[in-house]
CSV table of C-alpha atoms in Angstrom, one decimal:
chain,number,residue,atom,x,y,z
A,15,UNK,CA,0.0,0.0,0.0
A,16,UNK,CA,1.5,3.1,-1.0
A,17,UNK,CA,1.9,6.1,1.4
A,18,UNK,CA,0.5,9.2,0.5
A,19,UNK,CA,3.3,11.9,1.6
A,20,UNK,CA,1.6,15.0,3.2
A,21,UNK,CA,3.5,18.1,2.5
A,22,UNK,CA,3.8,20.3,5.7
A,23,UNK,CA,2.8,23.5,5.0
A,24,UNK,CA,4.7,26.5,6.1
A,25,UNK,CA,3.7,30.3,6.2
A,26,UNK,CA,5.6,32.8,4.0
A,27,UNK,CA,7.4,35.6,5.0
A,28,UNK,CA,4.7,37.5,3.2
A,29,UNK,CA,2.0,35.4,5.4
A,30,UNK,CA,4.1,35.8,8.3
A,31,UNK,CA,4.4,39.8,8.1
A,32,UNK,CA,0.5,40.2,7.1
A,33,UNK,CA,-0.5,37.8,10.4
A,34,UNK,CA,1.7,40.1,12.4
A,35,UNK,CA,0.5,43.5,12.1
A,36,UNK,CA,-3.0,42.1,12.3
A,37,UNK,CA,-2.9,40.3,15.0
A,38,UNK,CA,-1.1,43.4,17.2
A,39,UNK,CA,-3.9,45.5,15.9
A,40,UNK,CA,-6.3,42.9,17.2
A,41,UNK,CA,-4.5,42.8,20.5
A,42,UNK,CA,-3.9,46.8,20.8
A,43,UNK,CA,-7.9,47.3,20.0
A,44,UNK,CA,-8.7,44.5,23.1
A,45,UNK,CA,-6.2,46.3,25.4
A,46,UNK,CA,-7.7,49.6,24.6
A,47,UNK,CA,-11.3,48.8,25.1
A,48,UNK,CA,-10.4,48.4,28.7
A,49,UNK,CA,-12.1,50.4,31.3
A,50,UNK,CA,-8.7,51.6,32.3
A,51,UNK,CA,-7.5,52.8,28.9
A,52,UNK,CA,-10.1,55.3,28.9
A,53,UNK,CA,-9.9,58.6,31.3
A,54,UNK,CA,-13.4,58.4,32.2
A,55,UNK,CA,-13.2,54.4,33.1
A,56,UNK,CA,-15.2,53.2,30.3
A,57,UNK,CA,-15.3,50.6,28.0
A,58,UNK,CA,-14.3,52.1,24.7
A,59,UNK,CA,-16.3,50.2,21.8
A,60,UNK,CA,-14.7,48.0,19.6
A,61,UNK,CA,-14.1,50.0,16.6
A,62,UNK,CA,-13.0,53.1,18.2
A,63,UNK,CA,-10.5,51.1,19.7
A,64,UNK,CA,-9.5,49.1,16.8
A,65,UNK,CA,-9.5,52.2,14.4
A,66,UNK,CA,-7.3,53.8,17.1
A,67,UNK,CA,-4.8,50.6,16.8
A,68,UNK,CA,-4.8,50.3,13.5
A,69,UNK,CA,-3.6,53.7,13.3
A,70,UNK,CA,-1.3,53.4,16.1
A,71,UNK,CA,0.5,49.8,14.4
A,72,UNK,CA,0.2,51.5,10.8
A,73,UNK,CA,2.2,54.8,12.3
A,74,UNK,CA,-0.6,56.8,10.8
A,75,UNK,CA,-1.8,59.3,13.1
A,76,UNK,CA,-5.7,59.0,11.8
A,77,UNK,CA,-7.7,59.0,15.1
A,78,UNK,CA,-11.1,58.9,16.0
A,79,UNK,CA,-11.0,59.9,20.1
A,80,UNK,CA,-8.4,62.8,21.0
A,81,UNK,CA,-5.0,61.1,22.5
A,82,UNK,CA,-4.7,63.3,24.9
A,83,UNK,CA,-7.8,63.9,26.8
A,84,UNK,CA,-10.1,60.6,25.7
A,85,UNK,CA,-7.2,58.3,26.8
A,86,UNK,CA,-5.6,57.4,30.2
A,87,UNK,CA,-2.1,57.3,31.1
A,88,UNK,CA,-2.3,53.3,31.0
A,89,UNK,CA,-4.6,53.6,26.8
A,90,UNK,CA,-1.3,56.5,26.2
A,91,UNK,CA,1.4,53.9,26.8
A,92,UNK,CA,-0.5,51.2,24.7
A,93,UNK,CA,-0.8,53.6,22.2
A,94,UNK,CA,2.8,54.5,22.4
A,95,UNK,CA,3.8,50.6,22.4
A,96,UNK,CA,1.9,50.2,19.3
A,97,UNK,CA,3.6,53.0,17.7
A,98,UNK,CA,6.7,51.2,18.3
A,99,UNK,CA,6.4,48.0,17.2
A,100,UNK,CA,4.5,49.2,13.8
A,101,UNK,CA,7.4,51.8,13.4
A,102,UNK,CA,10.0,49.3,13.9
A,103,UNK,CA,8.0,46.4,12.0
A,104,UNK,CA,6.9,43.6,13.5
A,105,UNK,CA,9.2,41.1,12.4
A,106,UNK,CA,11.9,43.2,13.7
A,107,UNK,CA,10.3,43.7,17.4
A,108,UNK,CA,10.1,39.7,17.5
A,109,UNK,CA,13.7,39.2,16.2
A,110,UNK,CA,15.0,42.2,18.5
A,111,UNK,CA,13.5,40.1,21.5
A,112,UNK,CA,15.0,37.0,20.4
A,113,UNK,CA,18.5,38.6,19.8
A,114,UNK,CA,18.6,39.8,23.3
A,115,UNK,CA,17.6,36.9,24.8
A,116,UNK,CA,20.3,35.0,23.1
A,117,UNK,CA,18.6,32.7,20.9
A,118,UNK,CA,19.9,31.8,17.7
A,119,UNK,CA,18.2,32.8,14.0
A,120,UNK,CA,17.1,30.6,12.1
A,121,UNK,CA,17.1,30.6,8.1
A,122,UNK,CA,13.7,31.4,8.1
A,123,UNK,CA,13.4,33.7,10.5
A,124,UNK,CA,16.3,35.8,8.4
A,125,UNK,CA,14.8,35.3,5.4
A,126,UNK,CA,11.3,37.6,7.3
A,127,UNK,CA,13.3,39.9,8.6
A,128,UNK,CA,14.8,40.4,5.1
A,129,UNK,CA,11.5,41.4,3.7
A,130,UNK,CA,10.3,43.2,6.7
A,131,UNK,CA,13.7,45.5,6.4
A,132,UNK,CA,13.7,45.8,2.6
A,133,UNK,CA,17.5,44.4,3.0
A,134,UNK,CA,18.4,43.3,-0.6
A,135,UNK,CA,20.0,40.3,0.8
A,136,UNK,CA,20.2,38.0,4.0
A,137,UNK,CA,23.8,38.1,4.5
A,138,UNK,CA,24.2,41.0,7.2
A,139,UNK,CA,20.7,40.8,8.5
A,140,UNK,CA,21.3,40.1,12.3
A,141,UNK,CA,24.1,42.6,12.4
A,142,UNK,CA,21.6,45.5,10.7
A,143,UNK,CA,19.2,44.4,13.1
A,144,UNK,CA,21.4,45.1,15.8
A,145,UNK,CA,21.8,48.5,14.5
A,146,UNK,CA,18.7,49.3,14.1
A,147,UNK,CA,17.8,48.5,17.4
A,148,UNK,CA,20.6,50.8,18.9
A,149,UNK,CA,19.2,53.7,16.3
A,150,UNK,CA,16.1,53.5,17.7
A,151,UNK,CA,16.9,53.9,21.3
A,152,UNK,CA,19.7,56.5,20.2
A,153,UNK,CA,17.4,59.0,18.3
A,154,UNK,CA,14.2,58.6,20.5
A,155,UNK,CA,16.4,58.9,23.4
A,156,UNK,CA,18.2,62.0,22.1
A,157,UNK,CA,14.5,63.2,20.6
A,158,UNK,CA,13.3,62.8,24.5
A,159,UNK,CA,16.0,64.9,26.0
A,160,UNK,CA,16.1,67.9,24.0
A,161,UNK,CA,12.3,68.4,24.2
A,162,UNK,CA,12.1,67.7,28.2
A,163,UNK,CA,13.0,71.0,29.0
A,164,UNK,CA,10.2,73.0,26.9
A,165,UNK,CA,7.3,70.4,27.7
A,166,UNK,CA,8.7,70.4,31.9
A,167,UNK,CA,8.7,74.1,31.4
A,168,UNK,CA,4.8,74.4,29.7
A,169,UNK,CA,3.3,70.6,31.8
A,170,UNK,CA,5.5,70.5,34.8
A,171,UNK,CA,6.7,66.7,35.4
A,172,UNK,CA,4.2,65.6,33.1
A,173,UNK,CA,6.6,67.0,30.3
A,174,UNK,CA,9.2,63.8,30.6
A,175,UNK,CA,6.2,61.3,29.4
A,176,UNK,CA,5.1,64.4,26.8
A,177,UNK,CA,8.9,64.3,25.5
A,178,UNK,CA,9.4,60.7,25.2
A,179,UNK,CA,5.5,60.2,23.3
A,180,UNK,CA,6.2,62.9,21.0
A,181,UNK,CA,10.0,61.8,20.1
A,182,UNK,CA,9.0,57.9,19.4
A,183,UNK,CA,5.4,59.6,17.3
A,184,UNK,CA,7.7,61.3,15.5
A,185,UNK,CA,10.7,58.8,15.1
A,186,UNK,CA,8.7,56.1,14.1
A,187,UNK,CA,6.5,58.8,11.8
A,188,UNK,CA,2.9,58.2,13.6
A,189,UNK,CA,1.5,61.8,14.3
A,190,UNK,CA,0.5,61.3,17.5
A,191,UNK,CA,0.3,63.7,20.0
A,192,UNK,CA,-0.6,64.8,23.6
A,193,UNK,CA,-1.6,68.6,23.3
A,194,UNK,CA,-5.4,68.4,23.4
A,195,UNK,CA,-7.7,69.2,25.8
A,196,UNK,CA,-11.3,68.5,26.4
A,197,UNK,CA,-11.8,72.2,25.3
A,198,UNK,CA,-9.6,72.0,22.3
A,199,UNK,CA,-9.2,68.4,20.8
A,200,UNK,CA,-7.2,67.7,17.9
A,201,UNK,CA,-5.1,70.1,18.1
A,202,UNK,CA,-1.8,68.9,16.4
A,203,UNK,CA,1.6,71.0,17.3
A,204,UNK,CA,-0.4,74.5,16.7
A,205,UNK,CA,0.6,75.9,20.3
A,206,UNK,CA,4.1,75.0,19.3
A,207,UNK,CA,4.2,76.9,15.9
A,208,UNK,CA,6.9,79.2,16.3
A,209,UNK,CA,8.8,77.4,18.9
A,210,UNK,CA,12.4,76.6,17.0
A,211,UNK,CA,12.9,73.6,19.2
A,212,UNK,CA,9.8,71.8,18.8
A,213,UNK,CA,10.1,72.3,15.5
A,214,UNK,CA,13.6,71.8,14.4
A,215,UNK,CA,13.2,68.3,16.8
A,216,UNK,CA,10.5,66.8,15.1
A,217,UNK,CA,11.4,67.6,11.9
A,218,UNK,CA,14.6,65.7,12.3
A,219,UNK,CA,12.9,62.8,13.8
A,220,UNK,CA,10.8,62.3,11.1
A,221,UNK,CA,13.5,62.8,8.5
A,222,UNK,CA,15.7,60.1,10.4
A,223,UNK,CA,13.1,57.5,10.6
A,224,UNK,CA,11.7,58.0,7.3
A,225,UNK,CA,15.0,57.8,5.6
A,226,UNK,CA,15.5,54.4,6.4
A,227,UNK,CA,17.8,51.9,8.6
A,228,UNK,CA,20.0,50.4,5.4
A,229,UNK,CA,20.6,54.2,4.4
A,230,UNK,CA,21.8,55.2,7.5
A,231,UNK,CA,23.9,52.2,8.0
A,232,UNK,CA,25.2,52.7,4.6
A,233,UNK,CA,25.9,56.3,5.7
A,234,UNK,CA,27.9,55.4,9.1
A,235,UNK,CA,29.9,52.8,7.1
A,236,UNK,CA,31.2,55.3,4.0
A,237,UNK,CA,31.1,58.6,6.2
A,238,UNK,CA,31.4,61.2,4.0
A,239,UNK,CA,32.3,59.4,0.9
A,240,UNK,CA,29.1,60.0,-1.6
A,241,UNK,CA,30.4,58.0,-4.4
A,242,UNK,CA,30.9,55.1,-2.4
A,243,UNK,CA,27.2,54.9,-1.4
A,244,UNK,CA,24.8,52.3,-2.9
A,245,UNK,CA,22.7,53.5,-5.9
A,246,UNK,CA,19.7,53.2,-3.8
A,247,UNK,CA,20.8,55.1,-0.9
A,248,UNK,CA,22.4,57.8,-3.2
A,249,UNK,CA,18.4,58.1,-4.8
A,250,UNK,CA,16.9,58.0,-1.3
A,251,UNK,CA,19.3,61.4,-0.1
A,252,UNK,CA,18.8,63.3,-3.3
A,253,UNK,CA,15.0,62.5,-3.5
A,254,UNK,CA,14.7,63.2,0.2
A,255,UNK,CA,16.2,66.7,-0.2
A,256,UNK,CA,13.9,67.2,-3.4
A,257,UNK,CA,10.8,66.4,-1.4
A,258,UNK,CA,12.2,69.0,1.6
A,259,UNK,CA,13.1,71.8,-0.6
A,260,UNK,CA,10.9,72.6,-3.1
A,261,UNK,CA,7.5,72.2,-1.0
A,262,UNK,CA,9.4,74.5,1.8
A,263,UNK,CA,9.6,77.0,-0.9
A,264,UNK,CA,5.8,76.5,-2.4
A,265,UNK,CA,4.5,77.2,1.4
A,266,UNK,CA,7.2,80.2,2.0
A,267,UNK,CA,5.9,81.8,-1.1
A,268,UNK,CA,2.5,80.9,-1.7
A,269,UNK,CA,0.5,79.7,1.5
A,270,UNK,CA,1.7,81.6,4.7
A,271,UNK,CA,2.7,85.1,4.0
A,272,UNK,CA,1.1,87.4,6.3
A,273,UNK,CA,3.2,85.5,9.1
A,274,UNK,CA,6.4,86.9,10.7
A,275,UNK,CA,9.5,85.8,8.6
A,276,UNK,CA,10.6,83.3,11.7
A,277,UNK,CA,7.5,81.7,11.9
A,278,UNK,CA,7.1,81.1,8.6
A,279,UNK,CA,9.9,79.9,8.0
A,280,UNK,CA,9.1,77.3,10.5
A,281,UNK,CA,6.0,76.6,9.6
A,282,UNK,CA,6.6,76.4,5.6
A,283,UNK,CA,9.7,73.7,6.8
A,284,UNK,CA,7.7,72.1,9.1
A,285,UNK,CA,4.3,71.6,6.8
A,286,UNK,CA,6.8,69.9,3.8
A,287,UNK,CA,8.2,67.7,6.1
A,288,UNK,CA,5.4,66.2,8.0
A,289,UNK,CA,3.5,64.9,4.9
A,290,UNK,CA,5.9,62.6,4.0
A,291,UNK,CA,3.8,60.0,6.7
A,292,UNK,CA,4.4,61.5,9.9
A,293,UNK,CA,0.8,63.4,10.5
A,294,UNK,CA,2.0,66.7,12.4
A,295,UNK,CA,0.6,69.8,11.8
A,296,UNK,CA,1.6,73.4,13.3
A,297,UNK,CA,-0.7,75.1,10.9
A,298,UNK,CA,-4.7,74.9,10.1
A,299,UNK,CA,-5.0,73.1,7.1
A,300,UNK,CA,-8.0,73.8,6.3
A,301,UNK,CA,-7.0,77.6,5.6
A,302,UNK,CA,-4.3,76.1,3.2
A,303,UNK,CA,-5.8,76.9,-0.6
A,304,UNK,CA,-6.5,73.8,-2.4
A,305,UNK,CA,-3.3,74.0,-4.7
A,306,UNK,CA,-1.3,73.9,-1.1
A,307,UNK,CA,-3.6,70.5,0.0
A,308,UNK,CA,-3.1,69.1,-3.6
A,309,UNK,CA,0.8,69.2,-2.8
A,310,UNK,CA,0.4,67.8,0.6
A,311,UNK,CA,-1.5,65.1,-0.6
A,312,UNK,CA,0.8,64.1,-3.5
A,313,UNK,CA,3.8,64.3,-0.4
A,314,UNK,CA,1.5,61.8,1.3
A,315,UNK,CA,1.1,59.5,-1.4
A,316,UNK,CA,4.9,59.8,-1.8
A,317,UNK,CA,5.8,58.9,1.7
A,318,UNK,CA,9.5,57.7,2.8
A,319,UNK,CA,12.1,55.5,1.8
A,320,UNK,CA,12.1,51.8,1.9
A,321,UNK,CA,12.7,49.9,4.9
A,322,UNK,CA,12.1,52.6,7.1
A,323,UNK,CA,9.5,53.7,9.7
A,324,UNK,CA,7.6,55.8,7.1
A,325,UNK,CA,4.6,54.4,4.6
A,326,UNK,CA,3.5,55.6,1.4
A,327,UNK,CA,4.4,54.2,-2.0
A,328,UNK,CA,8.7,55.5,-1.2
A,329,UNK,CA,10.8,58.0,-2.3
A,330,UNK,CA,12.5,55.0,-4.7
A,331,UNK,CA,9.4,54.1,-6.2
A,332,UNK,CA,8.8,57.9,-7.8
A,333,UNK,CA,12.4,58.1,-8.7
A,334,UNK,CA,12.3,54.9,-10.5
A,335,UNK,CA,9.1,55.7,-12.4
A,336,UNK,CA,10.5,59.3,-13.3
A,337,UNK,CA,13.9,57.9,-14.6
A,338,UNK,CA,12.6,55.3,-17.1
A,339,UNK,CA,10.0,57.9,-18.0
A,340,UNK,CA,13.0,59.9,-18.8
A,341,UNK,CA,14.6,57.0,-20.5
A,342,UNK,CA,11.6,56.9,-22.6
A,343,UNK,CA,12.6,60.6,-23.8
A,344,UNK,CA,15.8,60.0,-24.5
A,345,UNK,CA,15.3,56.6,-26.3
A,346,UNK,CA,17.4,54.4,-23.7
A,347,UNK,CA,16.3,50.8,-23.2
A,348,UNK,CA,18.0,51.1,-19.3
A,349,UNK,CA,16.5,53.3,-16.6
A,350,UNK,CA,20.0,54.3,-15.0
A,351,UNK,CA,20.9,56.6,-12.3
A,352,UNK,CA,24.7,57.6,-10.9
A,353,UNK,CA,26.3,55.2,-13.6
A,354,UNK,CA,24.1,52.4,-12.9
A,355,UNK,CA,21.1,50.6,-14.8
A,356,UNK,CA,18.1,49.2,-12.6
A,357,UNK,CA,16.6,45.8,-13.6
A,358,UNK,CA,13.3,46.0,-15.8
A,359,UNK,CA,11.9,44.2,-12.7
A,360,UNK,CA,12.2,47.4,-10.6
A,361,UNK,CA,10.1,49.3,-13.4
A,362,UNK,CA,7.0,46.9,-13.5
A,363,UNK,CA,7.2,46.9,-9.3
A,364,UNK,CA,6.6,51.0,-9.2
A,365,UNK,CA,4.1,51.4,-11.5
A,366,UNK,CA,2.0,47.8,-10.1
A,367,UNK,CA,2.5,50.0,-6.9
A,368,UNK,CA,1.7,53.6,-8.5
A,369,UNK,CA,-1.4,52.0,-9.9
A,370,UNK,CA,-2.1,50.2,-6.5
A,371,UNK,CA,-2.0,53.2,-4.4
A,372,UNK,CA,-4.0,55.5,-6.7
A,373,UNK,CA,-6.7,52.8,-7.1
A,374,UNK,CA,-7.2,52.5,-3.1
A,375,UNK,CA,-6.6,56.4,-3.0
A,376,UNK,CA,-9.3,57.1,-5.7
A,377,UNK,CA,-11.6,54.5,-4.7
A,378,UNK,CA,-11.5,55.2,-1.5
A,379,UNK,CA,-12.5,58.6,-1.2
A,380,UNK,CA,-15.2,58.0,-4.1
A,381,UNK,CA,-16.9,55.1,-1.8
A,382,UNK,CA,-16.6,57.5,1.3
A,383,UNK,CA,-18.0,60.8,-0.7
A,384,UNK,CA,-21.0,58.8,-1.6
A,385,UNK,CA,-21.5,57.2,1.9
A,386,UNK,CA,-21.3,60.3,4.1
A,387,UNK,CA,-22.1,62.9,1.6
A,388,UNK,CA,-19.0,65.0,1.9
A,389,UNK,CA,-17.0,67.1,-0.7
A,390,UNK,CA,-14.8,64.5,-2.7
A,391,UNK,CA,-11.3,66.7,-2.0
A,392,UNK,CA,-11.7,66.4,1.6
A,393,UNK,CA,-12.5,62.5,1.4
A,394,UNK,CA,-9.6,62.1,-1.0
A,395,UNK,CA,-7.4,63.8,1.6
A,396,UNK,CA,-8.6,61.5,4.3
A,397,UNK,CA,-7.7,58.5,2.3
A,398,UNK,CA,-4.4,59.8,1.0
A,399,UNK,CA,-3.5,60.5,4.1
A,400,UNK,CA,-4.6,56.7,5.1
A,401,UNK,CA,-3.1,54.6,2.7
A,402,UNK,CA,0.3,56.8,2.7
A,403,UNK,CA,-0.1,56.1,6.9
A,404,UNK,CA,0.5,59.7,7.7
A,405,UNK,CA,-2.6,61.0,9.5
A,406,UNK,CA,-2.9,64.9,8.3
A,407,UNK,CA,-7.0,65.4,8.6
A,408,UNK,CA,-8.9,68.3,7.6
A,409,UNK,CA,-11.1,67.3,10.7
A,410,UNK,CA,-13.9,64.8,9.4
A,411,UNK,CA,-12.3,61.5,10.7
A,412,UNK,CA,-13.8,61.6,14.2
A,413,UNK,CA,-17.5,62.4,12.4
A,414,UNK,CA,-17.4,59.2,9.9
A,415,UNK,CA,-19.7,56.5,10.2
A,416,UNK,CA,-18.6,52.9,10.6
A,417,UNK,CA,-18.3,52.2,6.3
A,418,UNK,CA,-16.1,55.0,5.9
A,419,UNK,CA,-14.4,54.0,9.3
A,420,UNK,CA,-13.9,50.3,7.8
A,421,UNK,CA,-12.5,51.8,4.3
A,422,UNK,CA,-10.2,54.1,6.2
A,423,UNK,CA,-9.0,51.2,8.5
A,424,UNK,CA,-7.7,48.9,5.8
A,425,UNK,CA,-6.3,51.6,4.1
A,426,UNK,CA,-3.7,52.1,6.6
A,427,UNK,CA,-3.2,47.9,7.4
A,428,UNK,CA,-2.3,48.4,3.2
A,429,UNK,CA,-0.1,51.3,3.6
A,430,UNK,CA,1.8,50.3,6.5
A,431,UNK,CA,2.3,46.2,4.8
A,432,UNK,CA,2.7,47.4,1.2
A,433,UNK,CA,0.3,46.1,-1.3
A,434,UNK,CA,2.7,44.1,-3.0
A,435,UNK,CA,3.6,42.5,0.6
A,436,UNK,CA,-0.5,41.6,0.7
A,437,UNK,CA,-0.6,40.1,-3.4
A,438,UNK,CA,2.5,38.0,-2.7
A,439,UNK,CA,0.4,36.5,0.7
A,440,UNK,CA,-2.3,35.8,-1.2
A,441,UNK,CA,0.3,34.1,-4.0
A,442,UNK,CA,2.1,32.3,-2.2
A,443,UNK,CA,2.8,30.6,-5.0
A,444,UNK,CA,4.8,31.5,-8.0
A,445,UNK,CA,3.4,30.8,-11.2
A,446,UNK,CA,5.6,28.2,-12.7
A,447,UNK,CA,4.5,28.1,-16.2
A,448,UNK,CA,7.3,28.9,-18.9
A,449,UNK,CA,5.1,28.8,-22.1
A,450,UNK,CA,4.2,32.3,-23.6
A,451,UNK,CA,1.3,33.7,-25.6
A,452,UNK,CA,1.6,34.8,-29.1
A,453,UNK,CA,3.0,38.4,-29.4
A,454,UNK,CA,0.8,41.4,-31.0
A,455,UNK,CA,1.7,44.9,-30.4
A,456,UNK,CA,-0.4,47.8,-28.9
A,457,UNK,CA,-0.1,51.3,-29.5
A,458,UNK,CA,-0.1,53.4,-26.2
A,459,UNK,CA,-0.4,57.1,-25.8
């Protein structure tokens, strides 16, 4: 009798990264509908808590309940755990865990923490691991301590837990903050619009943690020495600047000129850096004109850099999509940048995520207009803002109904995985087939 020979089946990496975020948002939401989460001692219902999770794992900054003054201290320091493991992946927590308790990693476990990191290859991974562990601590830590002394100064000893939520929010790009009040919710960082050190502080701690890990481990390994930097990290510093510079300039000129020349130069830094996933504001932006929100939006669809604690579709993916368009021009069959050609792969990747993102950005906001009857520029601001995890609002979050709430949640599970992440969970299995179909040409454009 012949035995049948049961194949075990394992989980992918892609599997593996998709059942992690999802089950911390599952736990986060359980732990926050806790009586003692809440500062009036309530039970918080379910989807208040699990839209407030969600955001909180996907570093958005989306929020239906106001941090500061719906939440206890105990719901705060969920919040701000949540924020932590989704800005530093989840993969990455685990293996973080497992590297200071000693264990050994396995082949499999490398191979996750390869995708979860973006790292082109395995070789390396435990040792970047370990850097980005002591990054982490580094930057929040340094965040913490130079903003103690203005939060002490304005909250008294409450100011040390205000410095170290608002350095990890910002490090790990979530938006989240503790300045409202029952009397003024949402508020964002308006008090602190012309403070430089507020400011300058946050700013950098977005920048560092959108950046990316491999970047700035490339970085500490060739110093000063551009040339010698990988291609990608080389695309990732010139993009990033691109991104800083010319929206600074658009909001300097165009958007808040009847301020004093300090504060808006603040505030015009500050609005073109937040965007780009991290879901601060210092400025009403409602009041921005509508060619001002159309640039923040595309920033949010934009996002950070791979491998990094920032969403969106990443600084590489534009740049990529941009070059072979300007291959295109120029009649080259390469897409190259710095002396080096990318692999056509690269090119069907950014626009499968270009289309991927405007589809759930577009669709999104259609479905919500329709449901709750609001202006289709505000909803498609909402949902940019969602599915590029950065958490800018023009203030109809907290008023949409339980659809909307629903579209708005997996938005940000998307954003924060990566589309392409979800698709290769679902295919787990590579096609296999090596037989083509007959060739016809079509004319395009």
């Amino acid at each position: 009798m012949a035995e049948k020979i049961h194949k075990k089946r394992h989980l992918t990496t892609f599997q593996v990264i998709i059942l992690g975020f999802a089950s911390v948002i599952f736990a986060g939401a359980l732990l926050l509908m806790l009586p003692i989460s809440s500062k009036s001692g309530v039970v918080t219902p379910f989807m208040e808590a699990l839209f407030t999770s969600a955001s909180a794992v996907c570093v958005t900054g989306l929020i239906v309940q106001d941090t500061a003054s719906y939440w206890s201290e105990f719901g705060q320091a969920v919040i701000l755990v949540l924020i932590q493991i989704g800005g530093m992946g989840v993969v990455t927590v685990a293996a973080s865990i497992a590297l200071i308790s000693g264990k050994k990693i396995s082949l499999m476990q490398r191979s996750t923490m390869q995708e979860a990191i973006a790292v082109p290859k395995v070789g390396g991974i435990v040792r970047l691991t370990g850097f980005v562990i002591k990054a982490v601590l580094v930057f929040e830590l340094l965040g913490a301590l130079v903003m103690m002394p203005v939060f002490c100064k304005d909250y008294g000893a409450k100011g040390v837990w205000m410095a170290v939520f608002h350095s990890i929010s910002a490090f790990c790009n979530a938006g989240f903050d503790l300045l409202g009040t029952p009397e003024a919710r949402f508020v964002s960082l308006t008090p602190y619009v012309d403070h430089p050190v507020i400011n300058i502080t946050i700013s950098l701690l977005i920048i560092i943690g959108g950046i990316g890990f491999l970047t700035w481990d490339d970085i500490r390994t060739n110093r000063h020495h551009f040339k010698r930097y990988r291609m990608q990290t080389k695309i990732i510093l010139v993009s990033t600047i691109i991104l800083l510079l010319f929206p600074a300039i658009y909001f300097y000129l165009g958007e808040f000129t009847e301020l004093p020349t300090g504060k808006r130069v603040l505030s015009s830094l500050f609005q073109s850096v937040a965007p780009r996933t991290a879901g601060f504001n210092t400025m009403d932006l409602t009041a921005v004109s509508g060619a001002g929100q159309g640039i923040i939006i595309i920033l949010m669809m934009i996002g950070g850099s791979p491998g990094s604690t920032a969403g969106g579709m990443k600084t590489t993916t534009v740049a990529v999509l941009f070059a072979n368009a300007a291959a295109v021009f120029r009649r080259k069959e390469d897409v190259q940048f710095f002396g080096r050609r990318t692999d056509g792969k690269a090119v069907k990747s950014a626009a499968t995520i270009l289309i991927m993102y405007l589809t759930l950005f577009i669709g999104g906001g259609l479905v919500i207009s329709i449901v709750e009857g609001i202006p289709l520029g505000s909803c498609l601001f909402e949902t940019a803002s969602a599915v590029g995890t950065v958490g800018l609002t023009l203030g109809i979050t907290p008023s949409l109904g339980l659809v909307s709430q629903v579209i708005l949640i997996i938005l940000m599970f998307l954003g924060r995985v990566g589309g392409l992440t979800l698709i290769y969970a679902v295919l787990s299995e590579p096609s296999r087939n090596f037989s083509k179909m007959p060739q016809e040409n079509i004319t395009v454009g």
